[in-house]
Structure formats: C-alpha cells, structure tokens
PDB file of C-alpha atoms in Angstrom:
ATOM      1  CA  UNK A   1      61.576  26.562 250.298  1.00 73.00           C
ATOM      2  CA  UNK A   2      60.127  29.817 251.468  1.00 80.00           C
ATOM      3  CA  UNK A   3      58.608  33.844 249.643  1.00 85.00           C
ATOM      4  CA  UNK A   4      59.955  36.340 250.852  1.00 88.00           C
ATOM      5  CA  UNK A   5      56.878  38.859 251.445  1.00 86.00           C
ATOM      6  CA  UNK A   6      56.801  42.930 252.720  1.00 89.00           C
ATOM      7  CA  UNK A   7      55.046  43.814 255.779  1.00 84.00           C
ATOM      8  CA  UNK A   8      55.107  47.234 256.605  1.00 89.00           C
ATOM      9  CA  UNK A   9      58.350  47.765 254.741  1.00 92.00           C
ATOM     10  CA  UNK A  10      60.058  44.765 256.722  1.00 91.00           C
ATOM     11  CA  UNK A  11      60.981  41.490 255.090  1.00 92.00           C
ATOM     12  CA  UNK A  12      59.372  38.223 256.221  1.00 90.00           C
ATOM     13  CA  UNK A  13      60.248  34.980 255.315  1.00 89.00           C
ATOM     14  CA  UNK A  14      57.295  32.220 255.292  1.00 87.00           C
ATOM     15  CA  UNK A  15      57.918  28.609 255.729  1.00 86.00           C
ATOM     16  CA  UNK A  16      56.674  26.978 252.317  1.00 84.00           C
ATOM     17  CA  UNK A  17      55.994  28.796 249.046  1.00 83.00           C
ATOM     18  CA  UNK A  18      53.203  31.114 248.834  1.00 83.00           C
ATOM     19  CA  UNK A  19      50.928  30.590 245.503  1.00 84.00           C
ATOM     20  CA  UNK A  20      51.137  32.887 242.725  1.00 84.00           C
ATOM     21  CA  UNK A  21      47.959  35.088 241.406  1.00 83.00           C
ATOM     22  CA  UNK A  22      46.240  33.154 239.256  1.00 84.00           C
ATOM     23  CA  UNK A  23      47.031  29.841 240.489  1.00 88.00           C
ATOM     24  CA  UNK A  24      44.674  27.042 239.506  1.00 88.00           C
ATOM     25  CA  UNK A  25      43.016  26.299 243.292  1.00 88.00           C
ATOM     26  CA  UNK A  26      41.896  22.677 243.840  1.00 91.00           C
ATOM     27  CA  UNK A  27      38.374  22.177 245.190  1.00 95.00           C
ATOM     28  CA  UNK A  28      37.798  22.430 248.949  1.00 95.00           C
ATOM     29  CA  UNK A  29      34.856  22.050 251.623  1.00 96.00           C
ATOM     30  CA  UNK A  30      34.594  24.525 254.342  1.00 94.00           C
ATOM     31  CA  UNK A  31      31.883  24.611 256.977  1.00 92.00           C
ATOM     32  CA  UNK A  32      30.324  28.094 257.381  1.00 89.00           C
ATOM     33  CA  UNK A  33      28.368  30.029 260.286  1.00 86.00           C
ATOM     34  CA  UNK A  34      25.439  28.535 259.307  1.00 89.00           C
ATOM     35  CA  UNK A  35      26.417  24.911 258.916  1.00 91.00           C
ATOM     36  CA  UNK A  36      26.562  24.981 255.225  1.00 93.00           C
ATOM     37  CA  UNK A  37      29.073  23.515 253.120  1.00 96.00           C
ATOM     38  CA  UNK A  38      30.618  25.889 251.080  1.00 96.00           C
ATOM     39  CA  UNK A  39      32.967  24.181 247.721  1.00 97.00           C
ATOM     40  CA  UNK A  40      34.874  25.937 244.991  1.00 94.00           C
ATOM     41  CA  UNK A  41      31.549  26.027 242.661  1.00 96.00           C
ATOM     42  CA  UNK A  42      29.401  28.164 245.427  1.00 97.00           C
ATOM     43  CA  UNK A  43      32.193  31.081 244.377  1.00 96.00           C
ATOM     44  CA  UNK A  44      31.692  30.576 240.470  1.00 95.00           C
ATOM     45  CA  UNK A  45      32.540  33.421 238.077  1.00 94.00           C
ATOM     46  CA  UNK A  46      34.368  35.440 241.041  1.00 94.00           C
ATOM     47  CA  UNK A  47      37.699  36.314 241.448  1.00 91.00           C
ATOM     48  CA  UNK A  48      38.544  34.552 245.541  1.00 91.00           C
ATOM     49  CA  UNK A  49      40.430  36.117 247.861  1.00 89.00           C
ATOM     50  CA  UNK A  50      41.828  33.672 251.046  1.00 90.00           C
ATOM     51  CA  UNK A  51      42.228  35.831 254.190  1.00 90.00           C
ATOM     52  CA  UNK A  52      43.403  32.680 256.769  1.00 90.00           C
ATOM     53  CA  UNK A  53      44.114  33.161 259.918  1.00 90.00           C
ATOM     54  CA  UNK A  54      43.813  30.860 263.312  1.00 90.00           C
ATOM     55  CA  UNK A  55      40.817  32.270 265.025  1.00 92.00           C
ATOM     56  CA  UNK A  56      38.177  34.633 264.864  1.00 88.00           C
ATOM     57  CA  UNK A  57      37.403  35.084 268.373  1.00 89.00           C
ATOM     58  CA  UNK A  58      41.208  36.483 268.985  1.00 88.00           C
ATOM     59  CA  UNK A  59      40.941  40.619 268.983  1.00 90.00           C
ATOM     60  CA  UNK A  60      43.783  40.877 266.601  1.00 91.00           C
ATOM     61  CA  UNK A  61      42.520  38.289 264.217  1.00 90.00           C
ATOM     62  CA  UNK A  62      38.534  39.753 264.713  1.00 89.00           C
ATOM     63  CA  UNK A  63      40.038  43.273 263.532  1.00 93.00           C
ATOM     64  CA  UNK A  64      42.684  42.011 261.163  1.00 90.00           C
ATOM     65  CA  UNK A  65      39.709  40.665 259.301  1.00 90.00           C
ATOM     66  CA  UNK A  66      37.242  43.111 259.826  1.00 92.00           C
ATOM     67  CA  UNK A  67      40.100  45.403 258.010  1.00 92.00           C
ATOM     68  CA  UNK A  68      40.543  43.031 255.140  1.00 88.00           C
ATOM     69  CA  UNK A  69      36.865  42.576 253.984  1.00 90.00           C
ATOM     70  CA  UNK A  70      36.570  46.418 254.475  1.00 93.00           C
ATOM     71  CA  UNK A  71      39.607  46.930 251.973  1.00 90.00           C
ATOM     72  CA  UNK A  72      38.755  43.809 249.460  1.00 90.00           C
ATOM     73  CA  UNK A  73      34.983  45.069 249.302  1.00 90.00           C
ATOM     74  CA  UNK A  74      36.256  47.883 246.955  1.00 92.00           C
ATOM     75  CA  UNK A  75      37.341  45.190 244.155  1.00 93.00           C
ATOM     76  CA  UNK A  76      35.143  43.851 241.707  1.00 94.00           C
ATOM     77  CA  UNK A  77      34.014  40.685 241.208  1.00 95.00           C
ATOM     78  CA  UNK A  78      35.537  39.655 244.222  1.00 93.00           C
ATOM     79  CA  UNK A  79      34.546  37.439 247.136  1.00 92.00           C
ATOM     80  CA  UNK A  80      36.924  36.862 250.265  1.00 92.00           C
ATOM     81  CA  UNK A  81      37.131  33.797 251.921  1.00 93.00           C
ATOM     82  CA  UNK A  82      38.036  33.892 255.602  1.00 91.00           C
ATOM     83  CA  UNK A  83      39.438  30.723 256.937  1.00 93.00           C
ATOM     84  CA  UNK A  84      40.366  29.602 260.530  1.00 92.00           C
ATOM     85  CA  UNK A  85      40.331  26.745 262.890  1.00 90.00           C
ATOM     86  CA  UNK A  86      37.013  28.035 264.519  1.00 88.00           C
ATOM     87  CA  UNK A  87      34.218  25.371 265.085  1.00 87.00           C
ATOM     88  CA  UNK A  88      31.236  26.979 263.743  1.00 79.00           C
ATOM     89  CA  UNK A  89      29.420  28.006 266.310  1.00 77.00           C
ATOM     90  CA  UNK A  90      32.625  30.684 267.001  1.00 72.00           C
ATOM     91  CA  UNK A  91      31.909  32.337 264.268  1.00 69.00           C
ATOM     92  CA  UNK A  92      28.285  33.662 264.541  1.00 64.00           C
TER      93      UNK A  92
END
C-alpha cells in the first residue's frame, strides 16, 4: 500500500500509507536536547505537527527544518515535532 503525495508539482509514491489529518496518534516517548522525555501529554491542547527526517546534522535536513518551523510558526495552536535518529547530544 502506498499515498501518492505532490512535491513541487511531481508525483511521489511513499512506501506505506501516510496518516490522514486528524488521525488519533498513539502515545510516544522521545528524548529531547536536553535529556528530557517528551510524551503525547507534554503537547496537550495543541494541534502537532511531525516534521521527521534522518538527521539533523545533514545540511539539507538542518535547512529543510529550519524552513519548516519557520513556515508552521505562522499557525495557531500549533507545536512541531521534529524527529530523527540523532542521539541527543547532535542536536544541541
């Protein structure tokens, strides 16, 4: 099974099924710069965003997501959640 998503006016085909907006999320633990654990509650009452990519300290994936929390910060109620593979410490 794969979406079918737009990029730049070309079609890409993912491997899998992307979730809808709206979908119920199941909780999750993520690690953050500062060694906290961060779960689904710490984001209460906001609308999440997942921006994932495979690592921060790549110069694509650095400005990809320096792009996307510059665009997201315009919506409300919003909080984006970068994920990658980084340990930690690679994300300071």
């Amino acid at each position: 099974m794969s979406t079918t998503i737009t990029l730049k006016g070309n079609e890409i085909h993912t491997i899998g099924s992307l979730p809808s907006v709206g979908t119920t999320i199941r909780d999750f633990a993520l690690v953050d710069s500062g060694l906290n654990v961060k779960t689904l509650e710490n984001f209460d009452g906001k609308k999440k965003v997942f921006n994932i990519f495979p690592s921060i300290d790549t110069g694509i994936c650095a400005a990809s997501a320096r792009k996307f929390n510059e665009e997201a910060s315009n919506l409300e109620n919003t909080v984006v959640i970068n994920v990658s593979k980084d340990l930690p410490f690679a994300l300071g």
